[in-house]
CSV table of C-alpha atoms and ligand atoms in Angstrom, one decimal:
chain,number,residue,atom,x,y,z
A,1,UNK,CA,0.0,0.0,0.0
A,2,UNK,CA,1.1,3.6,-1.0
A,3,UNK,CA,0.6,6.4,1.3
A,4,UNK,CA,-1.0,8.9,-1.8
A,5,UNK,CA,-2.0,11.3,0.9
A,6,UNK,CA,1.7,12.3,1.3
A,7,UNK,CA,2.6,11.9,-1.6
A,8,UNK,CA,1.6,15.6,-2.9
A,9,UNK,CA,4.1,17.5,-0.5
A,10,UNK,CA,7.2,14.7,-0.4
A,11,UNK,CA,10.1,14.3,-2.0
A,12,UNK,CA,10.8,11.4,-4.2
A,13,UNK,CA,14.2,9.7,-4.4
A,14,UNK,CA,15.1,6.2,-5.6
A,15,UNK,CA,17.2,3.7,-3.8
A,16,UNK,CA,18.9,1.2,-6.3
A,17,UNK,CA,19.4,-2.1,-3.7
A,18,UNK,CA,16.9,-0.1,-1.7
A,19,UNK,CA,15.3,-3.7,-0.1
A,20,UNK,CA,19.0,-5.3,1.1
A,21,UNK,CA,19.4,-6.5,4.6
A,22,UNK,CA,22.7,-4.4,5.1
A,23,UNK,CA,23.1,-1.0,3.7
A,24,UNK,CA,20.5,-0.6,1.2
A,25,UNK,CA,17.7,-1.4,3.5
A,26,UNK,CA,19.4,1.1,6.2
A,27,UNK,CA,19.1,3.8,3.3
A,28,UNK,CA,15.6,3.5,2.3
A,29,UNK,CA,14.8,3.1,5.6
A,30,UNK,CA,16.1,6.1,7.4
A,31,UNK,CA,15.1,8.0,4.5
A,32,UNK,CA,11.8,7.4,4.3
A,33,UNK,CA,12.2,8.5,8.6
A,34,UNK,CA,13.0,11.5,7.1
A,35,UNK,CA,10.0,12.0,5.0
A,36,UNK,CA,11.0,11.0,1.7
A,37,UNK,CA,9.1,9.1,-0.5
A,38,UNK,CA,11.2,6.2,-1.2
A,39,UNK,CA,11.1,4.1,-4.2
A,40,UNK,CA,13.1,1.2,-3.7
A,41,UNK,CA,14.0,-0.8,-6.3
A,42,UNK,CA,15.7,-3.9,-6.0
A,43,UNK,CA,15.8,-7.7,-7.4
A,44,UNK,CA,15.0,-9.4,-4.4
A,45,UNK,CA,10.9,-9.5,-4.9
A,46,UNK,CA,10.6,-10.4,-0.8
A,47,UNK,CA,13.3,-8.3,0.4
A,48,UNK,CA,11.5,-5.6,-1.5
A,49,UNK,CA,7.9,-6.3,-0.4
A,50,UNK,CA,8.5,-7.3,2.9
A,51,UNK,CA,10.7,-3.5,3.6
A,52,UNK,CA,8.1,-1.5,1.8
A,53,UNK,CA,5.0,-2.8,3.7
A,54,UNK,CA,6.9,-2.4,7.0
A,55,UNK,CA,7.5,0.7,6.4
A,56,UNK,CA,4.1,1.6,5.0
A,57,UNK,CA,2.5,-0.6,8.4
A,58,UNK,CA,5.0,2.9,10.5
A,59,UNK,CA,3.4,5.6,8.1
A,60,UNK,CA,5.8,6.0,5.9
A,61,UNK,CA,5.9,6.6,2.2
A,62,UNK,CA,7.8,4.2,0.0
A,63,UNK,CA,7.1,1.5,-3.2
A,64,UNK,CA,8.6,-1.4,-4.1
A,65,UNK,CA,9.9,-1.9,-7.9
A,66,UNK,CA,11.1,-5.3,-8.8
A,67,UNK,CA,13.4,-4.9,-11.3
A,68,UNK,CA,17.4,-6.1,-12.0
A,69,UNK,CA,18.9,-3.0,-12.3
A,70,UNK,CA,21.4,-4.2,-15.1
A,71,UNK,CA,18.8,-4.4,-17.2
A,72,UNK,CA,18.5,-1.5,-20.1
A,73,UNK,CA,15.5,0.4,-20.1
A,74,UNK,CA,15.3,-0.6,-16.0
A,75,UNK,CA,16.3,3.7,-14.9
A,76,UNK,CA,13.6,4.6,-17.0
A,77,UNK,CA,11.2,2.1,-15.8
A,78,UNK,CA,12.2,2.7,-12.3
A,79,UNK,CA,12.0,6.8,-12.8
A,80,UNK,CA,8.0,6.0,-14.8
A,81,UNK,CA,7.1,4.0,-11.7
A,82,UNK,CA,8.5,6.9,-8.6
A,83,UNK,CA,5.9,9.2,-10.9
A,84,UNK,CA,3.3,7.3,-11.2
A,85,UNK,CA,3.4,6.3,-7.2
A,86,UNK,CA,4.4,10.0,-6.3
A,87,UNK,CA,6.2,12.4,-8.3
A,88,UNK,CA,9.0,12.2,-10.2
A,89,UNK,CA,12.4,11.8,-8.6
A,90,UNK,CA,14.9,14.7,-7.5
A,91,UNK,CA,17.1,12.4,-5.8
A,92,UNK,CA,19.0,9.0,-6.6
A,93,UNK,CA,20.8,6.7,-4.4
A,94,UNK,CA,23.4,4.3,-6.5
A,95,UNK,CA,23.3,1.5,-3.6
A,96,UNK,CA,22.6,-1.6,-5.5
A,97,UNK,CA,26.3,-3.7,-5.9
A,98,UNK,CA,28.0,-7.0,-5.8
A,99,UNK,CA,31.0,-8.2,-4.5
A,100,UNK,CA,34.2,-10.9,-5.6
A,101,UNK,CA,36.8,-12.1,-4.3
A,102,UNK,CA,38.7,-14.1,-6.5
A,103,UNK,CA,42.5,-14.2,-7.8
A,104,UNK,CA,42.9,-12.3,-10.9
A,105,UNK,CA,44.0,-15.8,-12.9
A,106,UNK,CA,40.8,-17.5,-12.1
A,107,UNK,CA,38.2,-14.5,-13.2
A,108,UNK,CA,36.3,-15.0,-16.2
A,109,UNK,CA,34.9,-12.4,-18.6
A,110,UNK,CA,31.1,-13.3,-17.1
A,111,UNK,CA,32.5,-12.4,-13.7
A,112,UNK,CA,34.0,-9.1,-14.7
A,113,UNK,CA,31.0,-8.2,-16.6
A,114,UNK,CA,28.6,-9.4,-13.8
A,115,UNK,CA,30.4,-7.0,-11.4
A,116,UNK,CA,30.8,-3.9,-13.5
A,117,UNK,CA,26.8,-3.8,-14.6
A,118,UNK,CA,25.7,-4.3,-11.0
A,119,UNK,CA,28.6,-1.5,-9.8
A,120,UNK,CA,29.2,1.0,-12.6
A,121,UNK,CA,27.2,0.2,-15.8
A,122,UNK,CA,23.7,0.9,-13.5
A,123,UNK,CA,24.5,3.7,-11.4
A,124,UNK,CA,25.8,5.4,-14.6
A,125,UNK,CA,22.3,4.6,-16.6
A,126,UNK,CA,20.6,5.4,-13.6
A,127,UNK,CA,22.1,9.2,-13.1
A,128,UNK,CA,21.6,9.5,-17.0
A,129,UNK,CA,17.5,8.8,-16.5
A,130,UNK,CA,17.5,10.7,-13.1
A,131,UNK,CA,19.3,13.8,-14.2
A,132,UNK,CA,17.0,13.9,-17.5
A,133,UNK,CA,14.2,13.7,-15.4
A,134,UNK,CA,15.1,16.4,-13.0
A,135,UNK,CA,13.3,19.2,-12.0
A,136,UNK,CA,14.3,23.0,-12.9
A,137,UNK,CA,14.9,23.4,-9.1
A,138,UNK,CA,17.6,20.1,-9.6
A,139,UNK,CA,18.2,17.9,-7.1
A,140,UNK,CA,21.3,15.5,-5.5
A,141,UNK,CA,22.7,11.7,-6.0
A,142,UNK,CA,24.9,9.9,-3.5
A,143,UNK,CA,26.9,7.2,-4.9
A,144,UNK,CA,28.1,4.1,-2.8
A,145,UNK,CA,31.6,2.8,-3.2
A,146,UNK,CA,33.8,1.4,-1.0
A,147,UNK,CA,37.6,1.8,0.8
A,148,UNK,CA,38.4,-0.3,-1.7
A,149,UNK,CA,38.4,1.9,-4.4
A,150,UNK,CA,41.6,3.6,-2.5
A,151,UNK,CA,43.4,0.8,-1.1
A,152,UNK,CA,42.3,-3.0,-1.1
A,153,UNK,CA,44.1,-6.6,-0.6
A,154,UNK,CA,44.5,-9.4,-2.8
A,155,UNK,CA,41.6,-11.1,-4.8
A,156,UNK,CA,39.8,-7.6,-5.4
A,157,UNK,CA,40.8,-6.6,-8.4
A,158,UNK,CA,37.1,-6.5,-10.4
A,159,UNK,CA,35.5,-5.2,-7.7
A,160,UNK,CA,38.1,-2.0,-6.6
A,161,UNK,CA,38.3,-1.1,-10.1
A,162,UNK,CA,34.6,-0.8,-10.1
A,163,UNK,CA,34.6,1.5,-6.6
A,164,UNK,CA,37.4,3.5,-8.1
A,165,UNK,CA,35.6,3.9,-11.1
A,166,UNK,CA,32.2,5.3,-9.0
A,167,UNK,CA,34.5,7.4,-6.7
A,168,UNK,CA,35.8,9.3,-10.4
A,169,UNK,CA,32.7,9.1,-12.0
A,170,UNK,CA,30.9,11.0,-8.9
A,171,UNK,CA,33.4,14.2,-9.6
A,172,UNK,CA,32.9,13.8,-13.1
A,173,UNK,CA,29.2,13.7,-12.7
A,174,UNK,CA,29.3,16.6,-10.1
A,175,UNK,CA,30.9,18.7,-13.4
A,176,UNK,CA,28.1,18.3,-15.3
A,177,UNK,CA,25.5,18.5,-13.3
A,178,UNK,CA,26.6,21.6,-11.6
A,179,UNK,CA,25.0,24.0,-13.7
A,180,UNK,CA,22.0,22.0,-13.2
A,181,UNK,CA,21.9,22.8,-9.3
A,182,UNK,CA,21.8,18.8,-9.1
A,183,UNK,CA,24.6,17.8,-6.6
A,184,UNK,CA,26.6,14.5,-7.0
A,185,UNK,CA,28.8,13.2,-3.8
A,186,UNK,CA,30.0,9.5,-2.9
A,187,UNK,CA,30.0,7.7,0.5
A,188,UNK,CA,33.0,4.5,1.5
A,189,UNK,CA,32.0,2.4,3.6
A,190,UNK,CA,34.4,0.3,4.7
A,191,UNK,CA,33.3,-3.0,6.5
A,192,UNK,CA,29.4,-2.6,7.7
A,193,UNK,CA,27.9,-6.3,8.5
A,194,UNK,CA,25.6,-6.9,6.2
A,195,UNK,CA,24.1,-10.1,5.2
A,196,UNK,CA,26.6,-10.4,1.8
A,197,UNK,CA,29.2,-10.0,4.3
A,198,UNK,CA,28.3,-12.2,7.0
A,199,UNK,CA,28.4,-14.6,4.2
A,200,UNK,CA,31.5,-14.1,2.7
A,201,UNK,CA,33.2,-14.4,6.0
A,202,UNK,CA,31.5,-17.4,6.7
A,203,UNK,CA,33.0,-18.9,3.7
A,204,UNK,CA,37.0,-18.6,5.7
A,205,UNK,CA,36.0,-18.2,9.2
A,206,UNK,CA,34.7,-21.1,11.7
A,207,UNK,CA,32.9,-17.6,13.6
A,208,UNK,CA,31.6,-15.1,11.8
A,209,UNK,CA,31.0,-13.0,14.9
A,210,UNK,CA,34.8,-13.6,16.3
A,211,UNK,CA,36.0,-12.6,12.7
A,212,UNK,CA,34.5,-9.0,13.3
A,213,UNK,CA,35.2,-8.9,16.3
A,214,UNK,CA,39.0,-9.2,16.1
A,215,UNK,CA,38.7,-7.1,13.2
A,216,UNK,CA,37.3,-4.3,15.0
A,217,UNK,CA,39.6,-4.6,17.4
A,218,UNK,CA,42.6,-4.6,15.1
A,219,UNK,CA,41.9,-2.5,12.1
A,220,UNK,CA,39.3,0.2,13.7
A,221,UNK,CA,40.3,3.0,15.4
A,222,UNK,CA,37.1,3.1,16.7
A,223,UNK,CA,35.1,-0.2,18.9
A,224,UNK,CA,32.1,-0.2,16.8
A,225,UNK,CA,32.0,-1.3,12.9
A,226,UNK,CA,29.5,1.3,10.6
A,227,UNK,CA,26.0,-0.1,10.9
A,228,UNK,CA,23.7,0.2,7.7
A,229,UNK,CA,21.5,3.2,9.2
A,230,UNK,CA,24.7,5.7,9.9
A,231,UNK,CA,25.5,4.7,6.5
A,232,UNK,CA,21.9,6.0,6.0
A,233,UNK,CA,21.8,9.1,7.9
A,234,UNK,CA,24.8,10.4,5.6
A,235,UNK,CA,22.9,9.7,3.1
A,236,UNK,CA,20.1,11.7,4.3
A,237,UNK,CA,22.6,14.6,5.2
A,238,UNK,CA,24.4,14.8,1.3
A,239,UNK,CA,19.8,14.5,-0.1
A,240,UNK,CA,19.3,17.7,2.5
A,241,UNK,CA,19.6,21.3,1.8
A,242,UNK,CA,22.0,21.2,4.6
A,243,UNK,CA,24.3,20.0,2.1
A,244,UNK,CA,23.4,22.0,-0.8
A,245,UNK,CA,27.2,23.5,-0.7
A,246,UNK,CA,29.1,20.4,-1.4
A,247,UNK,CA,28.9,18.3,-4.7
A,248,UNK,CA,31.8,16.3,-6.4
A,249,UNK,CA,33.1,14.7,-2.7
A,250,UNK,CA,33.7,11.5,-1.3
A,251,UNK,CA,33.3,10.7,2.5
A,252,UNK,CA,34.3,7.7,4.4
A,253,UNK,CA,32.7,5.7,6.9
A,254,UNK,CA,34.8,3.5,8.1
A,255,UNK,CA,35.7,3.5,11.8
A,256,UNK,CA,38.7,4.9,11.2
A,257,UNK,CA,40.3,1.8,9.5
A,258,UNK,CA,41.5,3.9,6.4
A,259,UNK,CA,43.5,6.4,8.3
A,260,UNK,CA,45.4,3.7,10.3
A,261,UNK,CA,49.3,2.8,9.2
A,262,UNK,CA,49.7,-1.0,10.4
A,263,UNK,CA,47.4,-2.5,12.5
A,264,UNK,CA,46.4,-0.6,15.7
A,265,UNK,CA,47.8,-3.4,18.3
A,266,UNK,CA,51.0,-3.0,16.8
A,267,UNK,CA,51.6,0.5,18.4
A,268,UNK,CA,48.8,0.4,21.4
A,269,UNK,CA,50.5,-2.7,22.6
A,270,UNK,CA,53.2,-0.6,24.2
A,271,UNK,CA,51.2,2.4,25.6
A,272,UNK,CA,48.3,0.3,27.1
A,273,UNK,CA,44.9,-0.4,25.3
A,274,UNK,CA,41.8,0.1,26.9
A,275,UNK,CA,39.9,-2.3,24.5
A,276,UNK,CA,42.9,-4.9,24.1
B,1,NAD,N1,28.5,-4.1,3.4
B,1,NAD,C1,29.7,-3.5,3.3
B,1,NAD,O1,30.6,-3.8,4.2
B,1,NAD,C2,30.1,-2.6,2.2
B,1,NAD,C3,31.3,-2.0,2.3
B,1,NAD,C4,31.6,-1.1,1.3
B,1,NAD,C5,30.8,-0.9,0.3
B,1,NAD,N2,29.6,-1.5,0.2
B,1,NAD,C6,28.7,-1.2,-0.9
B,1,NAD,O2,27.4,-0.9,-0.4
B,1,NAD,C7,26.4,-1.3,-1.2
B,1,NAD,C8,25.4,-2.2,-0.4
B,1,NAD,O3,26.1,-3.3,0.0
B,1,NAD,P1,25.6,-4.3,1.2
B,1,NAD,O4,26.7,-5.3,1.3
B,1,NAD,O5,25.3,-3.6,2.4
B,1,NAD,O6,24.4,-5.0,0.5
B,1,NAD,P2,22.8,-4.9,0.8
B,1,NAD,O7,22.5,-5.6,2.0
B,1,NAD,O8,22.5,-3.4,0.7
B,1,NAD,O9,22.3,-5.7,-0.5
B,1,NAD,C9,22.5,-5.3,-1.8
B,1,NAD,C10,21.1,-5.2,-2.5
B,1,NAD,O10,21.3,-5.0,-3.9
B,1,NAD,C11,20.4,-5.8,-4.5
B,1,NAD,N3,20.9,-6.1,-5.9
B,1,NAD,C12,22.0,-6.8,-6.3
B,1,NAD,N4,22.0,-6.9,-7.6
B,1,NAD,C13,20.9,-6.3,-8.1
B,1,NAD,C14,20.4,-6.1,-9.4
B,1,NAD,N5,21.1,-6.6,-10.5
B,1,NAD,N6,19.3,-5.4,-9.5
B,1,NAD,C15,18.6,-4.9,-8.5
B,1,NAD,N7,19.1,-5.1,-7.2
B,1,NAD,C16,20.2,-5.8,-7.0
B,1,NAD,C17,20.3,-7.1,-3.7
B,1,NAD,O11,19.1,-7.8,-4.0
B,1,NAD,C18,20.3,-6.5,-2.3
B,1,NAD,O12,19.0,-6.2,-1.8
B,1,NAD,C19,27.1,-2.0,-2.4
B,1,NAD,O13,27.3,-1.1,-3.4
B,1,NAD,C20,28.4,-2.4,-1.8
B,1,NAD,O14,29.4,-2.6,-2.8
B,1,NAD,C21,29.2,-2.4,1.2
């Protein structure tokens, strides 16, 4: 159910990903808090339903598009359906992406191709529908990457080229858009633990919750990782006229991990550490 009533004085933004169980759901969610009208569209037909309906159940204004987001024609779609549920779109959140982790020897072109449609080819068809569709008044995007695209570790080499990519395409996007009064910026997380994660570490680790746990500890600054909803409320922030002086930037969220040299026991070890 659509809250239509609302509709008339909210602002619209989509949410690529929008239904995931880490940081797209945190997005949508916090943004539709914040009295957006969120049009979440994502792949995962349950995921999607089951989000939008909750938050509908609290008030709140979003809809649910099922749709693969690599698919051409899907921006359009997705930018058709936000103004036939409310209005059309002002703002865009690029969320939807895929991980890999595999040796550089063993990746095959379906891999590669896979990654970059999901990471780069979408969010760049997506800001192309969204900024045609703008209003004269414009409007904002917040692309997600990753500390990856800036530094990495071995197996990563498909998906940090694709976060280095969105990190260079935001600034490039900001350039255009400019004169437009539509305002582009990018947000890294870096570790947040979100279902895709959980996952992947519980492909190497015997305890998914020890894992992070010593990883907090030794490559944060800080004792608590990035949870999907502060990855959410910056979001919210870079969509708000608060932020209506910055465009073409890239923020990090990441504990603190990517301004550490070594890891932090290396160092703490010999001045006392309060969480060690
Ligand atoms: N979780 C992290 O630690 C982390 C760290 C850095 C960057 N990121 C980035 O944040 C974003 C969200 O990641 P997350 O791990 O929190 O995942 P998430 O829990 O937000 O799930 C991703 C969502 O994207 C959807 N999706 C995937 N492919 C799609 C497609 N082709 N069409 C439509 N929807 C599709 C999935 O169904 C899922 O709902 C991604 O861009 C990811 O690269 C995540």
């Amino acid at each position: 159910m659509t809250n239509h009533h609302a509709a008339t004085h909210l602002k619209t933004v989509i949410v690529t990903g929008g239904a995931g169980g880490g940081i797209g759901g945190g997005i949508s969610t916090v943004l539709a808090e914040a009295g957006w009208n969120t049009v979440i569209v994502d792949i995962d037909r349950d995921a999607g339903r089951s989000l939008s309906e909750q938050l509908n159940r609290r008030g709140l204004s979003a809809a649910f598009l099922e749709a693969d987001v690599t698919h051409p024609g899907c921006a359009e779609q997705a930018v058709a359906f936000a103004a036939s549920k409310f209005a059309g779109p002002c703002a865009l959140v690029n969320s939807a992406g895929i991980g890999l982790v595999k040796d550089i020897a063993e990746v095959s072109d379906e891999d590669y191709r896979r990654v970059f449609s999901v990471n780069i080819d979408a969010p760049y068809r997506f800001s192309r529908a969204v900024v045609r569709a703008m209003p004269p008044s414009g409007g904002a995007i917040v692309n997600i990457g990753s500390v990856h695209a800036s530094a990495t570790c071995p197996g990563y080499t498909v998906y940090a080229a694709t976060k280095g990519a969105i990190d260079s395409f935001t600034r490039a996007l900001a350039a255009d858009c400019g004169p437009r009064a539509i305002r582009v910026n990018c947000i890294h997380p870096g570790l947040v633990p979100s279902p895709q994660n959980r996952d992947l570490i519980g492909r190497f680790a015997p305890s998914v919750d020890a894992w992070l746990a010593a990883y907090t500890l030794q490559k944060q600054l800080l004792a608590n990782l990035p949870s999907p909803r502060q990855v959410g409320e910056l979001v919210r922030f870079f969509l708000s006229d608060a932020a209506s002086a910055i465009t073409g930037q890239s923020v990090t969220i990441d504990g603190g991990t990517s301004a550490m040299l070594y890891e932090r026991l290396m160092t703490t070890s010999t001045i006392g550490d309060r969480n060690g």
